[in-house]
Amino acid sequence: MGSRANRQYEDHILSVRLLGRISADVDGHELKLTGRHAQALFALLALQPRPRSREALAAELWPDSDCSSSAALRQALWLVRGAIAAVGIDADDVIEADQDAIGLRSTVHLVLDTALFERLVRSEPAEPEQALRMYKGELAEGICHECFATDRERLSDAFEDALAIAAQTRLERGDLLGARAAAERLLGRDPLREEGHEVLIRVYGAIGSRSQVHRQYRRLLEILDREIGVEPLPETVAAYRAAVAETIDRSQRRVASTAFVPGPVLAAAFASNG
């Protein structure tokens, strides 16, 4: 034990992807993490790298278990360490573990997709397109441990924020199809996201579909009234009125452009009769 305490640990780059199915590599070598318990422990260590007591980790991963959770933790740790050793890297360089605590070694350079994803969404200005490409699925997809619920919900909310920002920015640069796709995807996840309805109303106004403008606004009114009993925001009402006005203006210009203009033969006949 003393020799381990005095040892110089090597630096390694640990890249972890938790959005969607869990995957990771150390210095470019892919880790093959087998078993749900091992994947759950690995994900928890990546999200909270500092060493924590074995009891705390076991309680987070298996809150409803009795003393068998300690055995499950030992088995999960053994599998994680084995996956690291399988790519030719000393597991002690990556995992700090003793009889009391487990964590990632402080010398590890952790590259975590969830951290980058949140920075892309929350930065000023945000970078929604890159964030959307990164979001491969919910946090630790397929892992049902309750300890991931809070982080999973937060990242899901951030994904919806990225959709809302993307819908708005696409609309502003004239990408109507892209704006519509992002807004519809947003509303498919949460019909109460009013900014998604507003983008669709503006898209339909831009393409001149008055019926779709009215339909989308009525849908918004019904959802807000049924779910939370409120009226739309003033900016949404303003967007609706502007969209209706835009469709009317477009219709009037279309009628004007197709108004009857005498052809050259008829024009000559009118002239001779005059």
PDB file of C-alpha atoms in Angstrom, residues 20-235:
ATOM      1  CA  GLY A  20     -26.937   8.082 -25.686  1.00  0.00           C
ATOM      2  CA  ARG A  21     -25.206   4.749 -25.221  1.00  0.00           C
ATOM      3  CA  ILE A  22     -22.191   4.905 -22.921  1.00  0.00           C
ATOM      4  CA  SER A  23     -18.812   4.715 -24.639  1.00  0.00           C
ATOM      5  CA  ALA A  24     -15.298   5.757 -23.694  1.00  0.00           C
ATOM      6  CA  ASP A  25     -11.664   5.534 -24.650  1.00  0.00           C
ATOM      7  CA  VAL A  26      -8.341   6.056 -22.915  1.00  0.00           C
ATOM      8  CA  ASP A  27      -5.656   7.657 -25.080  1.00  0.00           C
ATOM      9  CA  GLY A  28      -7.699   6.665 -28.110  1.00  0.00           C
ATOM     10  CA  HIS A  29      -8.139   3.042 -27.074  1.00  0.00           C
ATOM     11  CA  GLU A  30     -11.808   2.094 -26.867  1.00  0.00           C
ATOM     12  CA  LEU A  31     -12.945   0.618 -23.567  1.00  0.00           C
ATOM     13  CA  LYS A  32     -15.303  -2.336 -23.698  1.00  0.00           C
ATOM     14  CA  LEU A  33     -17.448  -1.886 -20.612  1.00  0.00           C
ATOM     15  CA  THR A  34     -19.540  -4.981 -20.042  1.00  0.00           C
ATOM     16  CA  GLY A  35     -22.535  -5.176 -17.736  1.00  0.00           C
ATOM     17  CA  ARG A  36     -25.045  -2.535 -16.658  1.00  0.00           C
ATOM     18  CA  HIS A  37     -23.564  -2.180 -13.174  1.00  0.00           C
ATOM     19  CA  ALA A  38     -20.059  -1.515 -14.539  1.00  0.00           C
ATOM     20  CA  GLN A  39     -21.426   1.018 -17.039  1.00  0.00           C
ATOM     21  CA  ALA A  40     -23.433   2.747 -14.318  1.00  0.00           C
ATOM     22  CA  LEU A  41     -20.414   2.984 -12.002  1.00  0.00           C
ATOM     23  CA  PHE A  42     -18.226   4.286 -14.814  1.00  0.00           C
ATOM     24  CA  ALA A  43     -20.814   6.928 -15.784  1.00  0.00           C
ATOM     25  CA  LEU A  44     -21.163   8.053 -12.174  1.00  0.00           C
ATOM     26  CA  LEU A  45     -17.382   8.385 -11.804  1.00  0.00           C
ATOM     27  CA  ALA A  46     -17.228  10.441 -14.997  1.00  0.00           C
ATOM     28  CA  LEU A  47     -19.988  12.777 -13.818  1.00  0.00           C
ATOM     29  CA  GLN A  48     -18.507  13.095 -10.313  1.00  0.00           C
ATOM     30  CA  PRO A  49     -14.782  12.292 -10.628  1.00  0.00           C
ATOM     31  CA  ARG A  50     -13.583  13.125  -7.114  1.00  0.00           C
ATOM     32  CA  PRO A  51     -13.107  10.109  -4.815  1.00  0.00           C
ATOM     33  CA  ARG A  52     -16.135   9.288  -2.708  1.00  0.00           C
ATOM     34  CA  SER A  53     -16.768   6.645  -0.124  1.00  0.00           C
ATOM     35  CA  ARG A  54     -17.736   3.209  -1.303  1.00  0.00           C
ATOM     36  CA  GLU A  55     -20.838   3.400   0.879  1.00  0.00           C
ATOM     37  CA  ALA A  56     -21.973   6.600  -0.804  1.00  0.00           C
ATOM     38  CA  LEU A  57     -21.433   5.187  -4.292  1.00  0.00           C
ATOM     39  CA  ALA A  58     -23.248   1.971  -3.449  1.00  0.00           C
ATOM     40  CA  ALA A  59     -26.143   3.901  -1.917  1.00  0.00           C
ATOM     41  CA  GLU A  60     -26.468   6.063  -5.051  1.00  0.00           C
ATOM     42  CA  LEU A  61     -26.335   3.160  -7.470  1.00  0.00           C
ATOM     43  CA  TRP A  62     -28.472   0.712  -5.480  1.00  0.00           C
ATOM     44  CA  PRO A  63     -30.487   2.716  -2.942  1.00  0.00           C
ATOM     45  CA  ASP A  64     -33.017  -0.060  -2.323  1.00  0.00           C
ATOM     46  CA  SER A  65     -30.501  -2.863  -1.859  1.00  0.00           C
ATOM     47  CA  ASP A  66     -29.177  -4.257   1.375  1.00  0.00           C
ATOM     48  CA  CYS A  67     -25.578  -5.342   1.987  1.00  0.00           C
ATOM     49  CA  SER A  68     -25.514  -6.978  -1.471  1.00  0.00           C
ATOM     50  CA  SER A  69     -24.854  -3.507  -2.930  1.00  0.00           C
ATOM     51  CA  SER A  70     -21.287  -3.686  -1.632  1.00  0.00           C
ATOM     52  CA  ALA A  71     -20.718  -6.892  -3.558  1.00  0.00           C
ATOM     53  CA  ALA A  72     -22.272  -5.345  -6.673  1.00  0.00           C
ATOM     54  CA  LEU A  73     -19.946  -2.346  -6.345  1.00  0.00           C
ATOM     55  CA  ARG A  74     -16.880  -4.582  -6.031  1.00  0.00           C
ATOM     56  CA  GLN A  75     -17.923  -6.540  -9.114  1.00  0.00           C
ATOM     57  CA  ALA A  76     -18.604  -3.348 -11.099  1.00  0.00           C
ATOM     58  CA  LEU A  77     -15.230  -1.885 -10.113  1.00  0.00           C
ATOM     59  CA  TRP A  78     -13.471  -5.114 -11.097  1.00  0.00           C
ATOM     60  CA  LEU A  79     -15.094  -4.956 -14.549  1.00  0.00           C
ATOM     61  CA  VAL A  80     -14.191  -1.285 -15.046  1.00  0.00           C
ATOM     62  CA  ARG A  81     -10.582  -1.893 -14.054  1.00  0.00           C
ATOM     63  CA  GLY A  82     -10.472  -4.943 -16.324  1.00  0.00           C
ATOM     64  CA  ALA A  83     -11.700  -2.917 -19.295  1.00  0.00           C
ATOM     65  CA  ILE A  84      -8.900  -0.385 -18.743  1.00  0.00           C
ATOM     66  CA  ALA A  85      -6.245  -3.075 -18.318  1.00  0.00           C
ATOM     67  CA  ALA A  86      -7.480  -4.781 -21.504  1.00  0.00           C
ATOM     68  CA  VAL A  87      -6.221  -1.839 -23.600  1.00  0.00           C
ATOM     69  CA  GLY A  88      -2.768  -2.027 -22.040  1.00  0.00           C
ATOM     70  CA  ILE A  89      -3.122   0.751 -19.481  1.00  0.00           C
ATOM     71  CA  ASP A  90      -2.588   0.345 -15.763  1.00  0.00           C
ATOM     72  CA  ALA A  91      -6.007   0.758 -14.172  1.00  0.00           C
ATOM     73  CA  ASP A  92      -4.388   2.481 -11.170  1.00  0.00           C
ATOM     74  CA  ASP A  93      -3.394   5.345 -13.491  1.00  0.00           C
ATOM     75  CA  VAL A  94      -7.089   6.007 -14.165  1.00  0.00           C
ATOM     76  CA  ILE A  95      -9.032   4.746 -11.149  1.00  0.00           C
ATOM     77  CA  GLU A  96      -8.155   5.759  -7.615  1.00  0.00           C
ATOM     78  CA  ALA A  97      -9.525   3.075  -5.316  1.00  0.00           C
ATOM     79  CA  ASP A  98      -8.776   1.903  -1.809  1.00  0.00           C
ATOM     80  CA  GLN A  99     -10.743   0.186   0.919  1.00  0.00           C
ATOM     81  CA  ASP A 100     -12.725   3.340   1.646  1.00  0.00           C
ATOM     82  CA  ALA A 101     -13.168   5.400  -1.525  1.00  0.00           C
ATOM     83  CA  ILE A 102     -13.308   5.262  -5.324  1.00  0.00           C
ATOM     84  CA  GLY A 103     -12.826   8.040  -7.874  1.00  0.00           C
ATOM     85  CA  LEU A 104     -10.945   9.068 -10.978  1.00  0.00           C
ATOM     86  CA  ARG A 105      -7.261   9.792 -10.553  1.00  0.00           C
ATOM     87  CA  SER A 106      -6.569  13.560 -10.405  1.00  0.00           C
ATOM     88  CA  THR A 107      -3.922  13.168 -13.128  1.00  0.00           C
ATOM     89  CA  VAL A 108      -6.554  11.992 -15.638  1.00  0.00           C
ATOM     90  CA  HIS A 109      -7.524  14.547 -18.306  1.00  0.00           C
ATOM     91  CA  LEU A 110     -11.273  13.976 -18.544  1.00  0.00           C
ATOM     92  CA  VAL A 111     -13.070  14.947 -21.753  1.00  0.00           C
ATOM     93  CA  LEU A 112     -16.794  14.621 -21.081  1.00  0.00           C
ATOM     94  CA  ASP A 113     -19.405  15.118 -23.792  1.00  0.00           C
ATOM     95  CA  THR A 114     -22.092  16.289 -21.366  1.00  0.00           C
ATOM     96  CA  ALA A 115     -19.908  19.148 -20.132  1.00  0.00           C
ATOM     97  CA  LEU A 116     -19.133  20.302 -23.677  1.00  0.00           C
ATOM     98  CA  PHE A 117     -22.792  19.969 -24.668  1.00  0.00           C
ATOM     99  CA  GLU A 118     -23.958  22.217 -21.845  1.00  0.00           C
ATOM    100  CA  ARG A 119     -21.279  24.803 -22.614  1.00  0.00           C
ATOM    101  CA  LEU A 120     -22.433  24.952 -26.235  1.00  0.00           C
ATOM    102  CA  VAL A 121     -26.046  25.544 -25.170  1.00  0.00           C
ATOM    103  CA  ARG A 122     -25.353  27.998 -22.334  1.00  0.00           C
ATOM    104  CA  SER A 123     -22.537  30.030 -23.903  1.00  0.00           C
ATOM    105  CA  GLU A 124     -23.054  33.547 -25.222  1.00  0.00           C
ATOM    106  CA  PRO A 125     -23.677  33.280 -28.067  1.00  0.00           C
ATOM    107  CA  ALA A 126     -24.955  29.730 -27.963  1.00  0.00           C
ATOM    108  CA  GLU A 127     -23.900  27.192 -30.570  1.00  0.00           C
ATOM    109  CA  PRO A 128     -27.103  25.162 -30.962  1.00  0.00           C
ATOM    110  CA  GLU A 129     -26.254  23.344 -34.185  1.00  0.00           C
ATOM    111  CA  GLN A 130     -23.134  21.738 -32.752  1.00  0.00           C
ATOM    112  CA  ALA A 131     -24.985  20.959 -29.531  1.00  0.00           C
ATOM    113  CA  LEU A 132     -27.781  19.221 -31.445  1.00  0.00           C
ATOM    114  CA  ARG A 133     -25.249  17.082 -33.294  1.00  0.00           C
ATOM    115  CA  MET A 134     -23.721  16.037 -29.978  1.00  0.00           C
ATOM    116  CA  TYR A 135     -26.989  14.940 -28.378  1.00  0.00           C
ATOM    117  CA  LYS A 136     -27.165  11.266 -29.381  1.00  0.00           C
ATOM    118  CA  GLY A 137     -29.821  10.418 -26.807  1.00  0.00           C
ATOM    119  CA  GLU A 138     -30.664  10.804 -23.153  1.00  0.00           C
ATOM    120  CA  LEU A 139     -27.962  10.534 -20.522  1.00  0.00           C
ATOM    121  CA  ALA A 140     -26.635   6.990 -20.056  1.00  0.00           C
ATOM    122  CA  GLU A 141     -29.300   5.532 -22.311  1.00  0.00           C
ATOM    123  CA  GLY A 142     -30.421   2.095 -21.198  1.00  0.00           C
ATOM    124  CA  ILE A 143     -29.115   2.572 -17.644  1.00  0.00           C
ATOM    125  CA  CYS A 144     -32.082   2.725 -15.295  1.00  0.00           C
ATOM    126  CA  HIS A 145     -30.336   3.666 -12.055  1.00  0.00           C
ATOM    127  CA  GLU A 146     -32.262   6.453 -10.335  1.00  0.00           C
ATOM    128  CA  CYS A 147     -29.081   8.387  -9.485  1.00  0.00           C
ATOM    129  CA  PHE A 148     -28.960   9.681 -13.082  1.00  0.00           C
ATOM    130  CA  ALA A 149     -32.495  11.097 -13.077  1.00  0.00           C
ATOM    131  CA  THR A 150     -31.619  14.680 -12.101  1.00  0.00           C
ATOM    132  CA  ASP A 151     -28.744  15.019 -14.567  1.00  0.00           C
ATOM    133  CA  ARG A 152     -30.806  13.294 -17.251  1.00  0.00           C
ATOM    134  CA  GLU A 153     -33.652  15.806 -16.840  1.00  0.00           C
ATOM    135  CA  ARG A 154     -31.276  18.779 -16.833  1.00  0.00           C
ATOM    136  CA  LEU A 155     -29.584  17.649 -20.045  1.00  0.00           C
ATOM    137  CA  SER A 156     -32.955  16.904 -21.649  1.00  0.00           C
ATOM    138  CA  ASP A 157     -34.053  20.464 -20.838  1.00  0.00           C
ATOM    139  CA  ALA A 158     -30.801  21.784 -22.331  1.00  0.00           C
ATOM    140  CA  PHE A 159     -31.490  19.813 -25.509  1.00  0.00           C
ATOM    141  CA  GLU A 160     -34.921  21.410 -25.786  1.00  0.00           C
ATOM    142  CA  ASP A 161     -33.324  24.823 -25.251  1.00  0.00           C
ATOM    143  CA  ALA A 162     -30.910  24.044 -28.093  1.00  0.00           C
ATOM    144  CA  LEU A 163     -33.861  23.152 -30.343  1.00  0.00           C
ATOM    145  CA  ALA A 164     -35.599  26.426 -29.446  1.00  0.00           C
ATOM    146  CA  ILE A 165     -32.469  28.478 -30.168  1.00  0.00           C
ATOM    147  CA  ALA A 166     -31.825  26.598 -33.422  1.00  0.00           C
ATOM    148  CA  ALA A 167     -35.410  27.139 -34.583  1.00  0.00           C
ATOM    149  CA  GLN A 168     -35.118  30.870 -33.959  1.00  0.00           C
ATOM    150  CA  THR A 169     -31.688  31.311 -35.564  1.00  0.00           C
ATOM    151  CA  ARG A 170     -32.650  29.242 -38.603  1.00  0.00           C
ATOM    152  CA  LEU A 171     -35.756  31.364 -39.058  1.00  0.00           C
ATOM    153  CA  GLU A 172     -33.720  34.556 -38.814  1.00  0.00           C
ATOM    154  CA  ARG A 173     -31.366  33.432 -41.576  1.00  0.00           C
ATOM    155  CA  GLY A 174     -34.261  32.398 -43.825  1.00  0.00           C
ATOM    156  CA  ASP A 175     -34.036  28.623 -43.400  1.00  0.00           C
ATOM    157  CA  LEU A 176     -37.780  28.034 -43.128  1.00  0.00           C
ATOM    158  CA  LEU A 177     -37.619  24.259 -43.505  1.00  0.00           C
ATOM    159  CA  GLY A 178     -34.903  23.968 -40.874  1.00  0.00           C
ATOM    160  CA  ALA A 179     -36.751  26.276 -38.487  1.00  0.00           C
ATOM    161  CA  ARG A 180     -39.943  24.279 -38.917  1.00  0.00           C
ATOM    162  CA  ALA A 181     -38.135  20.971 -38.311  1.00  0.00           C
ATOM    163  CA  ALA A 182     -36.521  22.219 -35.091  1.00  0.00           C
ATOM    164  CA  ALA A 183     -39.763  23.761 -33.804  1.00  0.00           C
ATOM    165  CA  GLU A 184     -41.780  20.611 -34.528  1.00  0.00           C
ATOM    166  CA  ARG A 185     -39.162  18.455 -32.827  1.00  0.00           C
ATOM    167  CA  LEU A 186     -39.270  20.763 -29.813  1.00  0.00           C
ATOM    168  CA  LEU A 187     -43.057  20.640 -29.576  1.00  0.00           C
ATOM    169  CA  GLY A 188     -42.996  16.873 -30.012  1.00  0.00           C
ATOM    170  CA  ARG A 189     -41.042  16.719 -26.756  1.00  0.00           C
ATOM    171  CA  ASP A 190     -42.901  19.488 -24.923  1.00  0.00           C
ATOM    172  CA  PRO A 191     -46.068  21.002 -26.439  1.00  0.00           C
ATOM    173  CA  LEU A 192     -45.951  23.799 -23.822  1.00  0.00           C
ATOM    174  CA  ARG A 193     -42.767  25.341 -25.262  1.00  0.00           C
ATOM    175  CA  GLU A 194     -44.469  28.478 -26.567  1.00  0.00           C
ATOM    176  CA  GLU A 195     -41.430  29.634 -28.540  1.00  0.00           C
ATOM    177  CA  GLY A 196     -41.853  26.570 -30.752  1.00  0.00           C
ATOM    178  CA  HIS A 197     -45.411  27.594 -31.604  1.00  0.00           C
ATOM    179  CA  GLU A 198     -44.272  31.139 -32.298  1.00  0.00           C
ATOM    180  CA  VAL A 199     -41.616  29.967 -34.760  1.00  0.00           C
ATOM    181  CA  LEU A 200     -44.163  27.810 -36.609  1.00  0.00           C
ATOM    182  CA  ILE A 201     -46.617  30.708 -36.773  1.00  0.00           C
ATOM    183  CA  ARG A 202     -43.904  32.912 -38.263  1.00  0.00           C
ATOM    184  CA  VAL A 203     -42.842  30.200 -40.710  1.00  0.00           C
ATOM    185  CA  TYR A 204     -46.411  29.766 -41.948  1.00  0.00           C
ATOM    186  CA  GLY A 205     -46.734  33.528 -42.245  1.00  0.00           C
ATOM    187  CA  ALA A 206     -43.568  33.681 -44.342  1.00  0.00           C
ATOM    188  CA  ILE A 207     -44.811  31.009 -46.754  1.00  0.00           C
ATOM    189  CA  GLY A 208     -48.222  32.673 -46.985  1.00  0.00           C
ATOM    190  CA  SER A 209     -50.400  29.954 -45.442  1.00  0.00           C
ATOM    191  CA  ARG A 210     -53.074  31.837 -43.532  1.00  0.00           C
ATOM    192  CA  SER A 211     -54.955  28.644 -42.627  1.00  0.00           C
ATOM    193  CA  GLN A 212     -51.836  27.132 -41.039  1.00  0.00           C
ATOM    194  CA  VAL A 213     -51.162  30.355 -39.133  1.00  0.00           C
ATOM    195  CA  HIS A 214     -54.672  30.267 -37.666  1.00  0.00           C
ATOM    196  CA  ARG A 215     -54.494  26.524 -36.994  1.00  0.00           C
ATOM    197  CA  GLN A 216     -51.180  26.756 -35.135  1.00  0.00           C
ATOM    198  CA  TYR A 217     -52.376  29.678 -33.034  1.00  0.00           C
ATOM    199  CA  ARG A 218     -55.608  27.868 -32.116  1.00  0.00           C
ATOM    200  CA  ARG A 219     -53.590  24.811 -31.155  1.00  0.00           C
ATOM    201  CA  LEU A 220     -51.451  26.964 -28.876  1.00  0.00           C
ATOM    202  CA  LEU A 221     -54.521  28.555 -27.261  1.00  0.00           C
ATOM    203  CA  GLU A 222     -56.047  25.131 -26.582  1.00  0.00           C
ATOM    204  CA  ILE A 223     -52.869  23.685 -25.075  1.00  0.00           C
ATOM    205  CA  LEU A 224     -52.206  26.668 -22.825  1.00  0.00           C
ATOM    206  CA  ASP A 225     -55.814  26.780 -21.634  1.00  0.00           C
ATOM    207  CA  ARG A 226     -56.039  23.030 -21.017  1.00  0.00           C
ATOM    208  CA  GLU A 227     -52.646  22.526 -19.379  1.00  0.00           C
ATOM    209  CA  ILE A 228     -51.963  25.684 -17.367  1.00  0.00           C
ATOM    210  CA  GLY A 229     -54.894  28.050 -17.890  1.00  0.00           C
ATOM    211  CA  VAL A 230     -52.979  31.047 -19.270  1.00  0.00           C
ATOM    212  CA  GLU A 231     -53.040  33.247 -22.355  1.00  0.00           C
ATOM    213  CA  PRO A 232     -50.187  33.376 -24.896  1.00  0.00           C
ATOM    214  CA  LEU A 233     -47.317  35.776 -24.272  1.00  0.00           C
ATOM    215  CA  PRO A 234     -47.624  39.263 -25.839  1.00  0.00           C
ATOM    216  CA  GLU A 235     -44.762  38.539 -28.235  1.00  0.00           C
TER     217      GLU A 235
END
